[in-house]
PDB file of C-alpha atoms in Angstrom:
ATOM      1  CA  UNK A1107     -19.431  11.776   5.100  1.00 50.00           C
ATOM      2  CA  UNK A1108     -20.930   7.855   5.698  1.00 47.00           C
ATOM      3  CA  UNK A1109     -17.255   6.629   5.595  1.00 52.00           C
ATOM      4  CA  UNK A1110     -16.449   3.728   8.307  1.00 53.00           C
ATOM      5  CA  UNK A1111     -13.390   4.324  10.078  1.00 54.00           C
ATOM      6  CA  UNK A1112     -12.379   1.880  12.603  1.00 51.00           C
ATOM      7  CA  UNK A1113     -12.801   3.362  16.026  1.00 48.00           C
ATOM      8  CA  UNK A1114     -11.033   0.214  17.589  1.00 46.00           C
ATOM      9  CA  UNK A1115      -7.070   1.590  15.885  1.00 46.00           C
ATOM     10  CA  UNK A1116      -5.506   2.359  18.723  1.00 47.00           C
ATOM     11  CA  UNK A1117      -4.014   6.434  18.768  1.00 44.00           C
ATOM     12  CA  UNK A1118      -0.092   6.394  18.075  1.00 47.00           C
ATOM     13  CA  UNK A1119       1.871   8.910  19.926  1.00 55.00           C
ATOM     14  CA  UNK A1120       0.192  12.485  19.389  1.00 86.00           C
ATOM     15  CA  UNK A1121      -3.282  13.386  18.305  1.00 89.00           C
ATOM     16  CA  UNK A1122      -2.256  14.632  14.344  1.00 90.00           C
ATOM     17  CA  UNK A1123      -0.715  10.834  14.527  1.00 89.00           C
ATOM     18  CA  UNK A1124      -3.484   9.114  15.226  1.00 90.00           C
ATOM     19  CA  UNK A1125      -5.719  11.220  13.066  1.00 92.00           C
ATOM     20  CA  UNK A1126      -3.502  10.909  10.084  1.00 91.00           C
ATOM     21  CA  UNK A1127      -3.232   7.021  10.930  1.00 87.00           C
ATOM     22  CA  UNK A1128      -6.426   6.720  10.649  1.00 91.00           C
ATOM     23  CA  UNK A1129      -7.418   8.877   7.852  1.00 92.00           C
ATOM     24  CA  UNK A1130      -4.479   7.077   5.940  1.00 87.00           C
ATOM     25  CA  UNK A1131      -6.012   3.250   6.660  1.00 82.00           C
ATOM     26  CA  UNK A1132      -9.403   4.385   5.593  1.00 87.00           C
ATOM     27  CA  UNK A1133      -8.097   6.483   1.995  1.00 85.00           C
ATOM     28  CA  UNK A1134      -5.232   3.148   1.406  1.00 77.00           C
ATOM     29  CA  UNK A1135      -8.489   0.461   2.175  1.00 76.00           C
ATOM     30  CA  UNK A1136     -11.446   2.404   0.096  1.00 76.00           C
ATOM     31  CA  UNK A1137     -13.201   2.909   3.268  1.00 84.00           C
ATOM     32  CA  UNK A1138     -12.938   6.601   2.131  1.00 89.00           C
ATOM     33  CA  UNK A1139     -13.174   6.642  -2.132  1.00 85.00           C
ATOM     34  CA  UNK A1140     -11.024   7.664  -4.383  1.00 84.00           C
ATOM     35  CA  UNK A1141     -12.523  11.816  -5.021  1.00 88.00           C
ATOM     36  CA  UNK A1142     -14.944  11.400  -2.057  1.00 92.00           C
ATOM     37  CA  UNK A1143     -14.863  14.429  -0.335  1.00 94.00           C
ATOM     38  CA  UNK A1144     -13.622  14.717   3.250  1.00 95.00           C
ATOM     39  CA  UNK A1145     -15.390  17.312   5.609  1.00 94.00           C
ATOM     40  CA  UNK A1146     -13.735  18.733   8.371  1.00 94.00           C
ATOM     41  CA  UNK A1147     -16.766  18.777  10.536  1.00 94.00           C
ATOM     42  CA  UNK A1148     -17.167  15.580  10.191  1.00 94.00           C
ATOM     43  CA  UNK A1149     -14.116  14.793  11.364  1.00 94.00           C
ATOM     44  CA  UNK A1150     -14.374  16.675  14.166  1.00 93.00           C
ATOM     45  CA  UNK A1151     -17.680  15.010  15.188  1.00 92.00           C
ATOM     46  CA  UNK A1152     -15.817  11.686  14.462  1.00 91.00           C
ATOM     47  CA  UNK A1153     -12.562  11.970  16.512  1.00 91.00           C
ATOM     48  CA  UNK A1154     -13.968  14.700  19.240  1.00 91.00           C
ATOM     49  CA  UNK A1155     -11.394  17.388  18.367  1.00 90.00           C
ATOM     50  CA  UNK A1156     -11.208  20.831  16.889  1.00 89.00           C
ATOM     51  CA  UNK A1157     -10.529  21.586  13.678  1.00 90.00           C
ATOM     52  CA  UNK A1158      -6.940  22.482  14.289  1.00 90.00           C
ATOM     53  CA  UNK A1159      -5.237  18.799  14.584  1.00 91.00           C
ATOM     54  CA  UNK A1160      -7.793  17.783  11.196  1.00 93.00           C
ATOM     55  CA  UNK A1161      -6.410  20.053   9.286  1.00 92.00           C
ATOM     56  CA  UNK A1162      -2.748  19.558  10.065  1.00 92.00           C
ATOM     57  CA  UNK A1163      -3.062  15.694   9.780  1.00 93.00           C
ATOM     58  CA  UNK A1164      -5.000  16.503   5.947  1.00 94.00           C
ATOM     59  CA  UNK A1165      -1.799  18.916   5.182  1.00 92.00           C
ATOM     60  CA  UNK A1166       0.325  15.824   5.944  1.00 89.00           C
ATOM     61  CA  UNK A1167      -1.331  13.221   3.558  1.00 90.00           C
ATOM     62  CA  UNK A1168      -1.659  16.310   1.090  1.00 90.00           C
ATOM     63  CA  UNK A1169       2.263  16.127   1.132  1.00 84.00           C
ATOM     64  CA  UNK A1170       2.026  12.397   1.053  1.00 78.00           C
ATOM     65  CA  UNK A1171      -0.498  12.257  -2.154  1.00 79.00           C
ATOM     66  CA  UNK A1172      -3.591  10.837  -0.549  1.00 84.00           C
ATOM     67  CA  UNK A1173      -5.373  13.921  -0.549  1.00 91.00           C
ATOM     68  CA  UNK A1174      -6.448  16.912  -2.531  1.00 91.00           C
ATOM     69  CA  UNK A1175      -7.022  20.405  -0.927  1.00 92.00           C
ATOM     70  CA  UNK A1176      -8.290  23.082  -2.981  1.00 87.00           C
ATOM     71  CA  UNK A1177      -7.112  26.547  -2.584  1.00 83.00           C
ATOM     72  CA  UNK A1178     -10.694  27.292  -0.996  1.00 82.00           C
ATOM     73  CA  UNK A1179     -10.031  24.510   1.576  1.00 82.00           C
ATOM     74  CA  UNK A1180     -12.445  21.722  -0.332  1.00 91.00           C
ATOM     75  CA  UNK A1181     -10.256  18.379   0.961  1.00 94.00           C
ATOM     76  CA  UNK A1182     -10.983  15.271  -1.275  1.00 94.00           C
ATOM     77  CA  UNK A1183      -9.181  11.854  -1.378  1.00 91.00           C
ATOM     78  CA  UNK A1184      -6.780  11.652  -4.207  1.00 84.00           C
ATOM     79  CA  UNK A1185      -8.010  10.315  -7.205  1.00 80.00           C
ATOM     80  CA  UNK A1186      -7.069   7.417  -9.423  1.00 77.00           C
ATOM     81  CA  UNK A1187      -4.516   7.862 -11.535  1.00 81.00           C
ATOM     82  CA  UNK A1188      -2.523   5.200 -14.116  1.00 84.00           C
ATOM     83  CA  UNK A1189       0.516   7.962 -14.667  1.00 88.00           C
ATOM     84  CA  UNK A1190       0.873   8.110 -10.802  1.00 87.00           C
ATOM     85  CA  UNK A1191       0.284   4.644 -10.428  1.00 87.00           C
ATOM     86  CA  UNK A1192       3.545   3.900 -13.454  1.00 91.00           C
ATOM     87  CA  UNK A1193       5.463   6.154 -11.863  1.00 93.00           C
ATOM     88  CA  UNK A1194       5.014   4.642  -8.363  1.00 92.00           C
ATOM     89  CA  UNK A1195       5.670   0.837  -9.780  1.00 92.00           C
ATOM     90  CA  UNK A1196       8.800   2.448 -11.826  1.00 94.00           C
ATOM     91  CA  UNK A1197      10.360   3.778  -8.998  1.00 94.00           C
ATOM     92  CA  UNK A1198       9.900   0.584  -7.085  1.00 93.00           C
ATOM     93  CA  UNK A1199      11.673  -0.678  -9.833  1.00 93.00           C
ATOM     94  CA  UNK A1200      14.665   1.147  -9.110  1.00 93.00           C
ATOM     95  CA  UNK A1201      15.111   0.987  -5.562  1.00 95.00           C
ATOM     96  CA  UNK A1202      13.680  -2.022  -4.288  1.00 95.00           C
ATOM     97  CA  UNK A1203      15.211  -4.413  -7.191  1.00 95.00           C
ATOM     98  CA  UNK A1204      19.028  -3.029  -5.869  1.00 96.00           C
ATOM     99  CA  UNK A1205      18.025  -2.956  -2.773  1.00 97.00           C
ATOM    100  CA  UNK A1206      16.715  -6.991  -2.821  1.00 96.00           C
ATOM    101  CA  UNK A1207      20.351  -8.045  -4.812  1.00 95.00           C
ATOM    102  CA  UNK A1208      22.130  -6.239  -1.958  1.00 96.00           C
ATOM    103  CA  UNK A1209      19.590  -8.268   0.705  1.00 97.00           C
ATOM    104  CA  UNK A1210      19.824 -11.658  -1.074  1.00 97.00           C
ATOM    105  CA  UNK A1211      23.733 -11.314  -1.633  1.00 96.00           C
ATOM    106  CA  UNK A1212      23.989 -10.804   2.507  1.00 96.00           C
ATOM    107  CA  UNK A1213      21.465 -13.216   3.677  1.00 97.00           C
ATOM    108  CA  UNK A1214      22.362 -15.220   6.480  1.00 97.00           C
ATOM    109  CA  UNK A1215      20.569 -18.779   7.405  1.00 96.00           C
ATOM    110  CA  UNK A1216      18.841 -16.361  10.052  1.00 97.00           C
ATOM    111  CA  UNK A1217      17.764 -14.365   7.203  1.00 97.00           C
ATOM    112  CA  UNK A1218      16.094 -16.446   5.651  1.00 97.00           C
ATOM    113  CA  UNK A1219      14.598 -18.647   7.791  1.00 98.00           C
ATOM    114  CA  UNK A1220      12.752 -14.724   8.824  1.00 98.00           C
ATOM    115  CA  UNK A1221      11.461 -14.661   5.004  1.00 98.00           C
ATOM    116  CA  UNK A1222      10.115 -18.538   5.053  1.00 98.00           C
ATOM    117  CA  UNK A1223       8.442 -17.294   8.315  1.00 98.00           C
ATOM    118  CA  UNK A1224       7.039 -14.862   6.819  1.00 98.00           C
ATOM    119  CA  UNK A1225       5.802 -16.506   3.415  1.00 98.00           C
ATOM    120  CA  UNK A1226       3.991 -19.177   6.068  1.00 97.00           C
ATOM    121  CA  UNK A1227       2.406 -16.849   7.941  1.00 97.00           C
ATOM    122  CA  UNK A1228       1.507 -14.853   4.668  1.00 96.00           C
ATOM    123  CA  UNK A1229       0.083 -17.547   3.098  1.00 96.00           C
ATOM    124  CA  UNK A1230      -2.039 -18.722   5.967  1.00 96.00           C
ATOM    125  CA  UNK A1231      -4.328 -15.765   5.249  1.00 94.00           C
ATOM    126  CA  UNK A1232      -4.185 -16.045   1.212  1.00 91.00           C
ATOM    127  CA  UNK A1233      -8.188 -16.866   1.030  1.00 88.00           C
ATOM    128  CA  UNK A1234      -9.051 -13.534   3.056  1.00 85.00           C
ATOM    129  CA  UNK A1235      -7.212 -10.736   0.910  1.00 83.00           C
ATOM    130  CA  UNK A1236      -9.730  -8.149   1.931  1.00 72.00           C
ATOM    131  CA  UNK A1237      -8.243  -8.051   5.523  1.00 80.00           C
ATOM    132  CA  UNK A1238      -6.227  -6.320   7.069  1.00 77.00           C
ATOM    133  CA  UNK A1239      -4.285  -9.368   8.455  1.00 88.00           C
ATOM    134  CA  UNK A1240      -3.295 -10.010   4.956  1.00 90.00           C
ATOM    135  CA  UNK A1241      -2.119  -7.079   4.052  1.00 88.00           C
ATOM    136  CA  UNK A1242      -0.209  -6.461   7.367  1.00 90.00           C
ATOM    137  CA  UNK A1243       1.758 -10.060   6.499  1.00 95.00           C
ATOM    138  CA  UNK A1244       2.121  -8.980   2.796  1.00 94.00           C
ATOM    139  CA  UNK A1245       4.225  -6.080   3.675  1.00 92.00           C
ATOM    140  CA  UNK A1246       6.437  -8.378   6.686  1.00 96.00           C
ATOM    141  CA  UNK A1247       7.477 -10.566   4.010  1.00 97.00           C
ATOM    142  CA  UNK A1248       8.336  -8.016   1.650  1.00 96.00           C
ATOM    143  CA  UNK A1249      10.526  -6.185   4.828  1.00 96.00           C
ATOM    144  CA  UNK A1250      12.008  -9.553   5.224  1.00 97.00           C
ATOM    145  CA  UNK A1251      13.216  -9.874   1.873  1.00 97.00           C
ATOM    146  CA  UNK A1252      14.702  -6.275   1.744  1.00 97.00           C
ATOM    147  CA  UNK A1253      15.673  -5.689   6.025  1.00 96.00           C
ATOM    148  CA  UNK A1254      19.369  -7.127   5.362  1.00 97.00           C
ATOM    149  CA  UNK A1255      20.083  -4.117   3.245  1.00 97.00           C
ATOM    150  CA  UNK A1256      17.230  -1.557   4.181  1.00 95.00           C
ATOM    151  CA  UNK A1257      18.786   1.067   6.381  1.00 94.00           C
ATOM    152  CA  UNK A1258      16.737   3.324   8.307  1.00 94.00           C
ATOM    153  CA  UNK A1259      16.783   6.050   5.778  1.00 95.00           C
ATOM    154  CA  UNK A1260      15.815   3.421   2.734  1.00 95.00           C
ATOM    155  CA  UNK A1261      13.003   1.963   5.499  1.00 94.00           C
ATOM    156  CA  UNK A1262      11.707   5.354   5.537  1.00 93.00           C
ATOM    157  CA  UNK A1263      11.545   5.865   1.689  1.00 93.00           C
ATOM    158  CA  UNK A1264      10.199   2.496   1.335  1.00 94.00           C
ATOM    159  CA  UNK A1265       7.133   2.745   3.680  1.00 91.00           C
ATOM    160  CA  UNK A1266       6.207   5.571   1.465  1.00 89.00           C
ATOM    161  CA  UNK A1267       6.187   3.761  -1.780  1.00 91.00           C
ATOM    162  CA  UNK A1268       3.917   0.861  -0.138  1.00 90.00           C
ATOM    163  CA  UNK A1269       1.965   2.832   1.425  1.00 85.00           C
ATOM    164  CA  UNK A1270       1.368   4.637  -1.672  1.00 85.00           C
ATOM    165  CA  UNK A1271       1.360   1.696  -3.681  1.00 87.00           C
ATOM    166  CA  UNK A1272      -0.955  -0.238  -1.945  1.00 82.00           C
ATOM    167  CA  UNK A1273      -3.757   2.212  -1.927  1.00 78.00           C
ATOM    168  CA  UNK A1274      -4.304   1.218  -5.489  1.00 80.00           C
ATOM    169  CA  UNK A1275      -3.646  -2.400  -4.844  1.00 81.00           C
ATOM    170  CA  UNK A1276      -5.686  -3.090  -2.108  1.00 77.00           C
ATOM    171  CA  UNK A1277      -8.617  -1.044  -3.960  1.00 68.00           C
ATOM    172  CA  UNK A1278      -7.698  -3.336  -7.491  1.00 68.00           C
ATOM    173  CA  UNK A1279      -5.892  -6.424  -6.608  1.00 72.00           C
ATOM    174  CA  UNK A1280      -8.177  -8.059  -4.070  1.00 66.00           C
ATOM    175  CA  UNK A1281     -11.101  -8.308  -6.507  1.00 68.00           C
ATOM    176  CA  UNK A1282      -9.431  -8.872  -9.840  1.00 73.00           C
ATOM    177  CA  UNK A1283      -6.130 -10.945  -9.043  1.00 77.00           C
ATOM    178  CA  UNK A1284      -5.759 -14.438  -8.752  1.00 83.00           C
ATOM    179  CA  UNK A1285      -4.481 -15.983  -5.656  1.00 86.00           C
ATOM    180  CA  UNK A1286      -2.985 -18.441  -6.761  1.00 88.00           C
ATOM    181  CA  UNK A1287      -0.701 -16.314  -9.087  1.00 87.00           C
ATOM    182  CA  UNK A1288       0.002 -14.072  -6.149  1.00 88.00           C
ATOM    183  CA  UNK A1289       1.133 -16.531  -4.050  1.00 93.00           C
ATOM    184  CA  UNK A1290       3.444 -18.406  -6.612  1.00 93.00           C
ATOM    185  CA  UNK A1291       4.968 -15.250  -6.820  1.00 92.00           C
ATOM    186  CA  UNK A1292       6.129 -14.644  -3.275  1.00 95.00           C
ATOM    187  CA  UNK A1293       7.374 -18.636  -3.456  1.00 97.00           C
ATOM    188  CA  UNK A1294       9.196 -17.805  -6.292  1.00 96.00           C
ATOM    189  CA  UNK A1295      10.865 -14.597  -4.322  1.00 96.00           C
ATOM    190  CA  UNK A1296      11.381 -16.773  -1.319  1.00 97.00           C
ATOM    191  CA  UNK A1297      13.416 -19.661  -3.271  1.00 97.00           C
ATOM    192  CA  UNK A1298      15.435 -17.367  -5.134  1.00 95.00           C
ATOM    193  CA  UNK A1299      16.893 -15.462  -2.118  1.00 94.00           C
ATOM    194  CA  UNK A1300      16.936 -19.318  -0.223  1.00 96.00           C
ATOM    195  CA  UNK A1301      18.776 -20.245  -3.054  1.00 95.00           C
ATOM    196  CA  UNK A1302      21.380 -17.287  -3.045  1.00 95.00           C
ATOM    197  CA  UNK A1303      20.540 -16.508  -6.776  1.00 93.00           C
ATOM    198  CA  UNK A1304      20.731 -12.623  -6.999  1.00 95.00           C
ATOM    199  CA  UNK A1305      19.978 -12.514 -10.957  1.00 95.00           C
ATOM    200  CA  UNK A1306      17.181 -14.826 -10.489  1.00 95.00           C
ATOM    201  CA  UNK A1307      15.568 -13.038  -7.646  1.00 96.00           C
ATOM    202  CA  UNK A1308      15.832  -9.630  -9.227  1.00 95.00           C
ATOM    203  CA  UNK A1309      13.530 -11.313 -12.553  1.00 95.00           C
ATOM    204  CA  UNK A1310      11.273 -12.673  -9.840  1.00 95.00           C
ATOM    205  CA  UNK A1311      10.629  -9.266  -8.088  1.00 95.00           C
ATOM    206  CA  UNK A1312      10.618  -7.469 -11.605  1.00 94.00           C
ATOM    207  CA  UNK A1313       8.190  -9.654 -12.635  1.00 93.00           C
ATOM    208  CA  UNK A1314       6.033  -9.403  -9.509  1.00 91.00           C
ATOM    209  CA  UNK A1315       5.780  -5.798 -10.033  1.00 91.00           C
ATOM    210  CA  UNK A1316       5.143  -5.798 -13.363  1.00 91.00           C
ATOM    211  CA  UNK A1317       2.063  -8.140 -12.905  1.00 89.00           C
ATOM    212  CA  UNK A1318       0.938  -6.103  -9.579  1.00 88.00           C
ATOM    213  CA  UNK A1319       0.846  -3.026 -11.915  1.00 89.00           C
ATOM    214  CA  UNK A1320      -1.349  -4.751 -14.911  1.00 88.00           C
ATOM    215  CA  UNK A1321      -3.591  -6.532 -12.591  1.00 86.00           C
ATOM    216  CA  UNK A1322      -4.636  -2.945 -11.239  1.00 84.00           C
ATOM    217  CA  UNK A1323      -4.618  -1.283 -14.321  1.00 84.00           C
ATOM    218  CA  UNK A1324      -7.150  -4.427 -15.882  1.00 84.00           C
ATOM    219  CA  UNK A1325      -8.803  -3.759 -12.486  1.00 78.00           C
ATOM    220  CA  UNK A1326      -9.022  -0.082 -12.884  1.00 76.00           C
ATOM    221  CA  UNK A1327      -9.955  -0.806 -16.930  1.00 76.00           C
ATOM    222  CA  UNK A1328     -13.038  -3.183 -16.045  1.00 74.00           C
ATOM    223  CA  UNK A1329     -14.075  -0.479 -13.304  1.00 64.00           C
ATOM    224  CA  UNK A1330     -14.090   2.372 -16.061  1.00 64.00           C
ATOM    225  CA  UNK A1331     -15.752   0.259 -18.581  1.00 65.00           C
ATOM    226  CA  UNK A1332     -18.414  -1.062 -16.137  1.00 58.00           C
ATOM    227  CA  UNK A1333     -19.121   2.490 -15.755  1.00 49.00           C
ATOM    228  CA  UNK A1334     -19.460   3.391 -19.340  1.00 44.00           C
ATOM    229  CA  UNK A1335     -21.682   0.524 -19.401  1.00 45.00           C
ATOM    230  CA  UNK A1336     -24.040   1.737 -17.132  1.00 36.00           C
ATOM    231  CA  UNK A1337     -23.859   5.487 -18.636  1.00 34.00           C
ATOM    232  CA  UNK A1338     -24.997   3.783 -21.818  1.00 38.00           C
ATOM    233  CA  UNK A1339     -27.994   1.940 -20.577  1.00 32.00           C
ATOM    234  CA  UNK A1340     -29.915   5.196 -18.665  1.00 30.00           C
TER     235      UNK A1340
END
């Protein structure tokens, strides 16, 4: 396997942590590809380890959808899929739009002073959406909107849905979306919870998703038809 991993990451608490960390970042970025196939002895020449912590941190993001483990052991990286991809931007639907009328009903000054923090310091990186600086910001702003009523448990459940969301954004959105779009989108989020205005700030993050979702399925459209394309002319 050629796939770049950062070697710089530094190794959370245990050894299947770090190694499913890792693995994650590089399947969310498309440092590993969508159906490229992951070898375990590559990993173990990459991290220094036996096989043993590989293959429990691959059983994790099995459970987690990022990868695909055949009953003969073959491990690829999940593919692309638009029904998984609906499904995922449907069920953010549901959660985080309650979620963000419960957050913007409870804001304090405190609260959102943290969001127009976090818009500024979002938007400082807007022209580099291939990094992982922007990326990192994306997802404090969108905590900020939702921390006054994200428990732990919610937290938990929505870490999963970005960080199964995002794989498809970051591989669609940073090549085929407008930045300029994207940003008047997270202004329109901030001055709807600045302005108290629960109804309006649910339409605003409805209609955030609903543009996140087309702009990777266009993205994921031009891909496939690029492909064709190329079929065609050998």
């Amino acid at each position: 396997m050629s796939t770049q991993i950062q070697e710089s990451w530094p190794i959370p608490e245990t050894m299947v942590d770090g190694i499913t960390e890792r693995l994650r970042q590089a399947i969310i970025t498309g440092a590993i590809r969508p159906g490229e196939r992951i070898r375990v002895a590559d990993l173990e020449r990459k991290f220094g380890v036996s096989h043993i912590p590989i293959r429990e941190a691959l059983r994790r993001l099995q459970s987690e959808g990022f990868v695909e483990i055949s009953p003969r052991r073959t491990t690829i990286a999940a593919g692309v899929d638009l029904s998984d991809l609906a499904n995922i931007y449907d069920l953010r639907r549901i959660i985080e739009v309650e979620i963000g009328r419960r957050s913007v009903s409870r804001m304090t000054k405190s609260d959102i002073e943290t969001v127009r923090l976090a818009l500024v310091n979002f938007q400082a990186v807007a022209n580099d959406p291939s990094s992982a600086e922007f990326w990192e910001r994306h997802r404090n702003f969108h905590r900020a909107l939702l921390e006054p009523a994200a428990n732990p448990t919610v937290q938990r459940v929505l870490d999963h849905l970005w960080q199964s969301s995002e794989r498809y954004v970051r591989l669609f959105v940073s090549t085929f979306a407008t930045m300029d779009t994207v940003m008047d989108l997270h202004v329109e989020l901030y001055d709807a919870c600045a302005g108290g205005d629960v109804t309006t700030f649910e339409n605003a993050l409805t209609r955030h998703y609903v543009e996140t979702e087309k702009t990777v399925r266009d993205g994921f459209s031009s891909l496939q038809a690029g492909r064709t394309d190329a079929t065609d002319l050998s």
